[in-house]
XYZ file of C-alpha atoms in Angstrom:
444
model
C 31.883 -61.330 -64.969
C 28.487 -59.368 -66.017
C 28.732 -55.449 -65.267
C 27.399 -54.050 -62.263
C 23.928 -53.757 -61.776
C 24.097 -51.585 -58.256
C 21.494 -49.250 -58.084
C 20.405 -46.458 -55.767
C 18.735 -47.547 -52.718
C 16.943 -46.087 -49.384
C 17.524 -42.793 -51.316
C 21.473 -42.631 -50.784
C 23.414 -42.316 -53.885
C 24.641 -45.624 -56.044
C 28.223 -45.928 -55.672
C 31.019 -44.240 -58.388
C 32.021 -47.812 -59.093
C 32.825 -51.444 -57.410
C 35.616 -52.889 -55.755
C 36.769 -55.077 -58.850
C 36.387 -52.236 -61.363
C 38.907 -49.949 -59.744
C 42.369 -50.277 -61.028
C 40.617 -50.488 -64.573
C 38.877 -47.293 -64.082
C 42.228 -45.509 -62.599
C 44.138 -46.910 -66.057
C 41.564 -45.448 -68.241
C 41.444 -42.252 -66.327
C 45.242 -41.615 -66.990
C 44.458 -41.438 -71.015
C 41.938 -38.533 -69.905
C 44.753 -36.958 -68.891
C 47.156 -37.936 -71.608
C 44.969 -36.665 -74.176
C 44.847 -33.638 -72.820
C 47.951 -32.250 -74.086
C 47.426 -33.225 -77.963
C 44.250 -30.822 -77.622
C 45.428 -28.091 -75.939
C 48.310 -27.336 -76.728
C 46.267 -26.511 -80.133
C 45.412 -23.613 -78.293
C 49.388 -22.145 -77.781
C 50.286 -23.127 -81.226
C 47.427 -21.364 -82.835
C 48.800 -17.778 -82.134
C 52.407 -19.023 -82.185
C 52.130 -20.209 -85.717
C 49.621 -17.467 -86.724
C 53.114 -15.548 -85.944
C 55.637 -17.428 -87.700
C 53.733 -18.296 -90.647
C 51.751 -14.565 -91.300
C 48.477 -16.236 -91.182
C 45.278 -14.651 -90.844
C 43.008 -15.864 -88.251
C 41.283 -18.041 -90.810
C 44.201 -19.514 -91.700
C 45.243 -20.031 -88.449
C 41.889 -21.836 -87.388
C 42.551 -24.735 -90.116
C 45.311 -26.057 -86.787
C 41.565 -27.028 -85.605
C 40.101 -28.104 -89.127
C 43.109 -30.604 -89.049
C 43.067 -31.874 -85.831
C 39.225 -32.004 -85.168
C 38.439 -33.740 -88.773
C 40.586 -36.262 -87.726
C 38.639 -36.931 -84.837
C 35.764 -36.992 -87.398
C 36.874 -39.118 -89.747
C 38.675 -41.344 -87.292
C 35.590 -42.097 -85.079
C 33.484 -45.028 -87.277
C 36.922 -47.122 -88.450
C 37.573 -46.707 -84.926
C 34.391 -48.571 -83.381
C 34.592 -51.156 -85.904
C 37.901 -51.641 -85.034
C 36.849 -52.080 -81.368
C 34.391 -54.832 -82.463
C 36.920 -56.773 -84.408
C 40.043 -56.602 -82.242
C 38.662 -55.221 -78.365
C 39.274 -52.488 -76.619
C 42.504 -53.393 -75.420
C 43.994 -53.470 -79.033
C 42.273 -50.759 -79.942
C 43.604 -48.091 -77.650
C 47.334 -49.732 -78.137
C 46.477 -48.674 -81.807
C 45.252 -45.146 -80.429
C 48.075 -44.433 -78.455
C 50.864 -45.291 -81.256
C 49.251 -43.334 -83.530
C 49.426 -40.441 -81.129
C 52.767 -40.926 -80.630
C 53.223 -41.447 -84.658
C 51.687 -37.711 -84.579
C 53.352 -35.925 -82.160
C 56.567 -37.351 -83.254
C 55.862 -35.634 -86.815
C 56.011 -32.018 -85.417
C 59.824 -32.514 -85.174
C 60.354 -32.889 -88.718
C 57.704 -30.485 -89.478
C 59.140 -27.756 -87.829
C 62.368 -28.946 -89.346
C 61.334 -28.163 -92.873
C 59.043 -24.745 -91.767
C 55.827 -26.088 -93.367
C 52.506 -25.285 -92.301
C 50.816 -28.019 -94.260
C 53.412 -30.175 -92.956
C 52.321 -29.698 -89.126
C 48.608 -30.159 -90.128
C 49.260 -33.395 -91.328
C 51.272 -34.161 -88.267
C 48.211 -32.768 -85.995
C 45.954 -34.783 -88.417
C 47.558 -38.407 -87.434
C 47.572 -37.439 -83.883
C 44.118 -36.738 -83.683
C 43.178 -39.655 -85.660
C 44.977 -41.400 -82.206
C 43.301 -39.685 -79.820
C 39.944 -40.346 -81.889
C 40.412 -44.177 -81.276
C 40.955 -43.683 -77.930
C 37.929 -41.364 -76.920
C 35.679 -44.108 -79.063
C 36.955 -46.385 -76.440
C 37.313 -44.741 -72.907
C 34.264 -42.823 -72.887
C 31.980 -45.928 -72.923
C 34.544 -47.621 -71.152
C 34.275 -45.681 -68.027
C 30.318 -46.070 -68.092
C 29.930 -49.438 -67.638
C 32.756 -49.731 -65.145
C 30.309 -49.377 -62.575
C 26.539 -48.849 -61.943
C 24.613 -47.593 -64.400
C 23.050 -44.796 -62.092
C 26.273 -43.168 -61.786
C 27.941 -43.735 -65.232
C 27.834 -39.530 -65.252
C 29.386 -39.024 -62.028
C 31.924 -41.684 -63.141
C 32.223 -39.978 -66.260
C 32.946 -36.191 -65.213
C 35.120 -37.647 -62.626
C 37.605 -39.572 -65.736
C 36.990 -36.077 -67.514
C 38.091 -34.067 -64.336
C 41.762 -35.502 -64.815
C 41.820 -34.845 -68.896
C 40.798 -30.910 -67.011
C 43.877 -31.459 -65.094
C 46.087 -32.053 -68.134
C 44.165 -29.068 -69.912
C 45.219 -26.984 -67.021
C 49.054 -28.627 -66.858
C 49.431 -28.106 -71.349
C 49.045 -24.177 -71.491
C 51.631 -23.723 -68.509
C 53.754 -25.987 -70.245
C 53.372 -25.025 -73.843
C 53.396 -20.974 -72.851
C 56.978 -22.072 -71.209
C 58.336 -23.271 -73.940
C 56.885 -22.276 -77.042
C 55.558 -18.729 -76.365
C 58.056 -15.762 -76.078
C 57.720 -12.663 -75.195
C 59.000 -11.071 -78.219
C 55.482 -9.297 -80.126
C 55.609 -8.369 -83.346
C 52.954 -6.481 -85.121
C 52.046 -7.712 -88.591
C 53.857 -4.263 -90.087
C 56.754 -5.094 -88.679
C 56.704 -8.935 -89.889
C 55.683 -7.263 -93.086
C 58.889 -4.983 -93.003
C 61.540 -7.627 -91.871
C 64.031 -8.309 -95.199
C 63.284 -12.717 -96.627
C 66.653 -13.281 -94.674
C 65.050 -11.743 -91.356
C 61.966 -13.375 -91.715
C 63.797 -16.675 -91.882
C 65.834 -16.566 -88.750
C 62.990 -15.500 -87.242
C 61.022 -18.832 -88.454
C 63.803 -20.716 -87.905
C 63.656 -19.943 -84.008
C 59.964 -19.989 -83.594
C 59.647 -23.441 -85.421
C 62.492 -25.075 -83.281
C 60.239 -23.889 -79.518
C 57.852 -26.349 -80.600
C 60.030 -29.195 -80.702
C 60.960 -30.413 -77.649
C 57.000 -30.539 -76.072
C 56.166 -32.454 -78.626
C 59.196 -35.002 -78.256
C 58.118 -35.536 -74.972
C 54.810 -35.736 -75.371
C 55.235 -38.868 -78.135
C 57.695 -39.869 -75.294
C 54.554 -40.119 -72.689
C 51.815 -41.741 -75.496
C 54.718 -44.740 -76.175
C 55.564 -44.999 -72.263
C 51.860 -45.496 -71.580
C 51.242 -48.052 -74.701
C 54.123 -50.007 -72.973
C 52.633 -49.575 -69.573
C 49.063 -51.245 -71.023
C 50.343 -53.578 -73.145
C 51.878 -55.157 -70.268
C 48.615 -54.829 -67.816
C 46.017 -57.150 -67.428
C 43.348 -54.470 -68.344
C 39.524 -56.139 -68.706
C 38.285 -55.927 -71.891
C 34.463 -55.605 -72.717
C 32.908 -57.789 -74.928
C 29.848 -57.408 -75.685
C 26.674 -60.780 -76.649
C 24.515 -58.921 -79.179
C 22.174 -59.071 -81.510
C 24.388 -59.054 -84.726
C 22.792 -55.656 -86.567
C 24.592 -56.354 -89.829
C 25.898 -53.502 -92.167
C 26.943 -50.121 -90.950
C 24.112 -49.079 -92.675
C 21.411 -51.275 -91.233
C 23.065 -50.154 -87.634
C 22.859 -46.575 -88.493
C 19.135 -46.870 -89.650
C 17.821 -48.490 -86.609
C 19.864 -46.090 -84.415
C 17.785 -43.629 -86.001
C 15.216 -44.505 -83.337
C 16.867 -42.981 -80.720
C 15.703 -39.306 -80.651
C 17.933 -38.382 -77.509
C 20.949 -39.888 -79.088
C 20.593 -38.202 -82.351
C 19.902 -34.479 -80.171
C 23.120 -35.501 -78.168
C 25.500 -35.665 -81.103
C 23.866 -32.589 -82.332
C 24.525 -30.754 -78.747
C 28.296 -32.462 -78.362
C 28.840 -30.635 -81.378
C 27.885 -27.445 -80.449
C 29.257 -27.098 -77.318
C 32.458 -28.922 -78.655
C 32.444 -26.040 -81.173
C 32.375 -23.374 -78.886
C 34.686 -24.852 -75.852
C 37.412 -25.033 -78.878
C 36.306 -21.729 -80.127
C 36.898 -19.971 -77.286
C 40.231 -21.611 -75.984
C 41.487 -21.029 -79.500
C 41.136 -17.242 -80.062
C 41.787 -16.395 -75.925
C 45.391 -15.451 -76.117
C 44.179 -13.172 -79.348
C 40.904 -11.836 -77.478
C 43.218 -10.991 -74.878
C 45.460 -9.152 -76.941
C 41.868 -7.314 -78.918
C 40.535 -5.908 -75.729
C 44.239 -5.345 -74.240
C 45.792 -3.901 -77.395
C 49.919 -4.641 -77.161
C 49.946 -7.286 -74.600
C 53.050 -9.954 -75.393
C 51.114 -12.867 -76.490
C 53.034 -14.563 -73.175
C 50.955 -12.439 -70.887
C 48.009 -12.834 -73.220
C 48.535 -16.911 -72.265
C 47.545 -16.405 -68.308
C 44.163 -15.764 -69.186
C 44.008 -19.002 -71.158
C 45.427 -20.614 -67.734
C 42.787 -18.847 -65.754
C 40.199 -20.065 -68.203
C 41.676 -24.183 -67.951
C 42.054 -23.473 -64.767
C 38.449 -22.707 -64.040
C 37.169 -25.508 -66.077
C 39.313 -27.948 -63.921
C 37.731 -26.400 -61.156
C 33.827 -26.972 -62.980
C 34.936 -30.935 -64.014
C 35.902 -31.578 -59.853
C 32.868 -29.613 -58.519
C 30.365 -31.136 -60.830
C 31.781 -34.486 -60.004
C 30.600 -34.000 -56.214
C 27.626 -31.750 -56.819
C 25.968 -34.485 -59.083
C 25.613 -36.463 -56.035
C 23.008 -34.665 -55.193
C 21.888 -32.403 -58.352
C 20.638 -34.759 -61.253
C 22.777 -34.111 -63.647
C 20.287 -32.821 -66.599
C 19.223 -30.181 -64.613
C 23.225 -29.656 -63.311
C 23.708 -29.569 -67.354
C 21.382 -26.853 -67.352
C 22.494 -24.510 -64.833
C 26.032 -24.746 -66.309
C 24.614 -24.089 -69.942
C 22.461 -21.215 -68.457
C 25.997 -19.791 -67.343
C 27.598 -20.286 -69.973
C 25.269 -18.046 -72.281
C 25.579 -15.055 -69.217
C 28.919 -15.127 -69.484
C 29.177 -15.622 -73.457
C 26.865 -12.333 -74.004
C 29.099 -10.031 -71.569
C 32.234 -11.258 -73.311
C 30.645 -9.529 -76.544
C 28.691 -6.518 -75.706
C 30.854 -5.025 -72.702
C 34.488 -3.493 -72.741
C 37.334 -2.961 -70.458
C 38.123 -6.189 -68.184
C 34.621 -7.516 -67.930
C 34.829 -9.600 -71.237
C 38.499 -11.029 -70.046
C 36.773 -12.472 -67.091
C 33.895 -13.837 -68.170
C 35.723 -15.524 -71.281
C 37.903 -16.503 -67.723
C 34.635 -17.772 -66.020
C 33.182 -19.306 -68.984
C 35.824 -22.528 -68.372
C 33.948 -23.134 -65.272
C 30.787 -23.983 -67.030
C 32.028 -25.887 -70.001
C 33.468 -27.700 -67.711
C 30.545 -30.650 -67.311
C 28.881 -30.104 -70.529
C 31.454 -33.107 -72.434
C 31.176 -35.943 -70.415
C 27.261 -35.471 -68.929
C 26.128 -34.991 -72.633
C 28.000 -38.321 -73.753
C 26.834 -40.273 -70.588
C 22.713 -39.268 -71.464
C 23.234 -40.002 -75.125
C 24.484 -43.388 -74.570
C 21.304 -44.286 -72.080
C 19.193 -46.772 -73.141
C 21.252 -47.642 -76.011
C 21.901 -51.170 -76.213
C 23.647 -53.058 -78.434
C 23.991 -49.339 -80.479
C 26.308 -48.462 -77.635
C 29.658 -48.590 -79.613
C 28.132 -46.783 -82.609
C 26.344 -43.895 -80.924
C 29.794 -43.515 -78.951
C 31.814 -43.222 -82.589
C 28.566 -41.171 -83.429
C 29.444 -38.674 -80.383
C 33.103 -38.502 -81.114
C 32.375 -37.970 -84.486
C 30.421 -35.031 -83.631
C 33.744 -33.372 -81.959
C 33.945 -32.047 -85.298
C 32.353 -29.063 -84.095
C 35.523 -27.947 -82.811
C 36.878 -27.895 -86.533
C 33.793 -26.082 -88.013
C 32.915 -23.185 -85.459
C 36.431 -21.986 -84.887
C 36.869 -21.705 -88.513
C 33.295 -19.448 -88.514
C 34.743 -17.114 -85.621
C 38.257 -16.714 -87.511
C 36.065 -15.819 -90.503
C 34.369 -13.719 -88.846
C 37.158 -12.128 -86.812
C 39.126 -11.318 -89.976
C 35.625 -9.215 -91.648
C 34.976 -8.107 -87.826
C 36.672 -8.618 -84.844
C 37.459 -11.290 -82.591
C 34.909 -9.648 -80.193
C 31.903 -9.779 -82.380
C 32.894 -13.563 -83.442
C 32.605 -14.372 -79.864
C 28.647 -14.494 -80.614
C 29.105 -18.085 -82.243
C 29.896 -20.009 -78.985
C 26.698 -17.731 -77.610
C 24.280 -19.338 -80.011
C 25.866 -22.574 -79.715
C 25.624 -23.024 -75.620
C 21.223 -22.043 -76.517
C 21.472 -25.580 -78.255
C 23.126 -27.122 -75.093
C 20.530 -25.751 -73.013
C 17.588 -26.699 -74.702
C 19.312 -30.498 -74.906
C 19.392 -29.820 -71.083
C 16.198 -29.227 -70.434
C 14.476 -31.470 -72.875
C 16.543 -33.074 -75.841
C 18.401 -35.411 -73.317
C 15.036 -37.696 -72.540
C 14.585 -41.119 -73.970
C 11.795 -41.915 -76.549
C 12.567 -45.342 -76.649
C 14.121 -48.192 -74.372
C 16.350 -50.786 -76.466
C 14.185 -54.012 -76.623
C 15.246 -57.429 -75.483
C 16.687 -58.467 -78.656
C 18.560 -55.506 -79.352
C 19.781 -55.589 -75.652
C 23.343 -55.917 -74.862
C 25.203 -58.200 -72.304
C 27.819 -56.496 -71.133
C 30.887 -58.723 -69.795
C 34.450 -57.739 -68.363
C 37.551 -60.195 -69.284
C 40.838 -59.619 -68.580
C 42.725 -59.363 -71.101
């Protein structure tokens, strides 16, 4: 069955998708959602190790080294992968390697070691890497090609959902609201210190049980569906290599990984450090009561991912892009140069405009693309790796400064986003006939 070729007409929107597509497209969306949890819960464990383990915030930030260079390095295999074996197989593979990785914490915080639980958040990533590499094209060509955006931040909205449903969840069970300074961590006799590790390590064990509980229920659930695979009738490019120079073509593309990277960067930035800017411009707030303003800020970005899903209807959704990136350096600059509650809130706010920025820069990347569709996805997934590099800057930077004055990273990063808004995101050059792609759906 070829994909959809709907378009726009007598100036009324083109439909999200078509009848047939449907049930595929409400599958997919639920690993949105799934995925949710292996990120952000990153976010609660962050501070709650930083705690158990007397890390710095440097130290701490390696949590997103782990888990976001997995992504990284995950993201090519991946895509070849999806050539050789389809995207069915492929996010079966994702999924149990999820699972594989959540499953891990257990023992980790059996044994009470930190390089332990980076490995453990290394494998899952490398999971949720395969399955990103998959859905996010996916969900574009499940539909017309004029509203593979809309389709997009609609898939995204639900992963919001799960980003708003993890910090409730992980705060509930992993958090306490028992603070200790670093003195009196310092001051605690070896035996002490080891009770105390022993209890912190075991909150993290039962979220993450259930959560390899939900990846393995879901493989089962897809492994028994008839989900529609794409296949794709190319042009063979060859090598990687030869691929990756004549994707080199594709200006947009190549300013699209650049700008998922920064505004990956700085969306992970900021969740990460929230519960300990919170407790900076609050000094002595239980890191439990610190967590509600990393609800608020999930919160509001579920909010953003809905609302840009029904605005884009009638906002194009570069200039959208821009208005949200335009926000999101407002409310980045008052979080650093003001004091007393104004910085909370607009590190609060700021959710709302990342909220668009993931899926709308993937879906203009990919345009025009061709038979370089699956790599310039694995390219863009690739580039999550942002959210490895820039939260390690702003822990740096935290631990010389403060956590306030490392809040200037995301700043400069969300300039990037803006200018990809307003300019980057155009096409400088249509894929030609033989590199074209013929997209079909198969069930599978």
């Amino acid at each position: 069955m070829a994909a959809s070729t709907t378009t726009a007409t007598n100036g009324r929107p083109a439909p999200l998708t078509d009848g047939q597509y449907f049930l595929p497209l409400a599958l997919i969306t639920s690993l949105f959602f799934l995925w949710a949890f292996g990120v952000n819960l990153n976010d609660v464990l962050i501070p709650h190790l930083k705690k158990a383990f007397r890390l710095t915030d440097f130290q701490s930030s390696f949590i997103q080294v782990a888990f976001f260079g997995g992504y990284f390095l995950a993201a090519l295999p991946a895509g070849r992968m999806m050539e050789r074996i389809g995207y069915k197989k492929g996010i079966l593979s994702g999924l149990m390697l999820c699972a594989a990785g959540a499953l891990l914490i257990i023992p980790a915080a059996t044994v009470r070691v930190y390089g332990f639980f980076l490995f453990a958040l290394f494998v899952m990533a490398c999971g949720q890497s395969f399955l990103e590499v998959a859905a996010n094209p996916y969900v574009t060509l499940l539909g017309p090609a004029e509203s593979s955006e809309r389709r997009l931040n609609l898939a995204q909205s639900f992963n919001a959902v799960g980003a708003v449903v993890t910090p409730i969840v992980g705060a509930a069970f992993i958090l306490t609201l028992t603070h200790y300074s670093p003195a009196q961590l310092s001051a605690m006799s070896a035996e002490q210190f080891q009770a105390y590790q022993i209890v912190e390590a075991d909150t993290v064990k039962t979220p993450y049980l259930v959560i390899g509980g939900l990846f393995l229920a879901v493989a089962a659930l897809i492994y028994f569906s008839k989900l529609p695979d794409i296949t794709e009738r190319e042009k063979q490019a060859g090598s990687t290599t030869k691929e990756l120079r004549g994707i080199l073509n594709y200006g947009h593309l190549l300013k699209g990984v650049l700008a998922q990277f920064f505004y990956v960067g700085a969306q992970v930035g900021v969740a990460s450090f929230v519960i300990r800017f919170a407790q900076h411009i609050a000094t002595g707030t239980p890191e439990k009561v610190a967590a509600n303003y990393l609800k608020l800020h999930l919160l509001a970005f579920m909010i953003g991912r809905f609302a840009g899903s029904a605005i884009m209807r009638r906002i194009p959704a570069p200039r959208l892009l821009s208005l949200f990136a335009a926000g999101a350096l407002l409310c980045g600059f008052l979080a650093v140069i003001t004091s007393g509650v104004m910085p909370l809130w607009a590190i609060v706010i700021i959710g709302f405009f990342h909220s668009i920025m993931f899926p709308t820069i993937f879906a203009l990347s990919l345009k025009n693309l061709g038979s370089y569709t699956k790599l310039g996805s694995s390219l863009l997934v690739m580039s999550i790796i942002g959210g490895a590099i820039v939260p390690a800057i702003m822990g740096r930077i935290s631990d010389l400064s403060s956590i306030q004055r490392a809040f200037f990273v995301p700043f400069i990063c969300y300039a990037y986003v803006l200018y990809f808004a307003l300019r980057g995101y155009k096409p400088h050059r249509a894929a030609t006939w033989n590199e074209a792609s013929t997209v079909t759906i198969e069930a599978k």
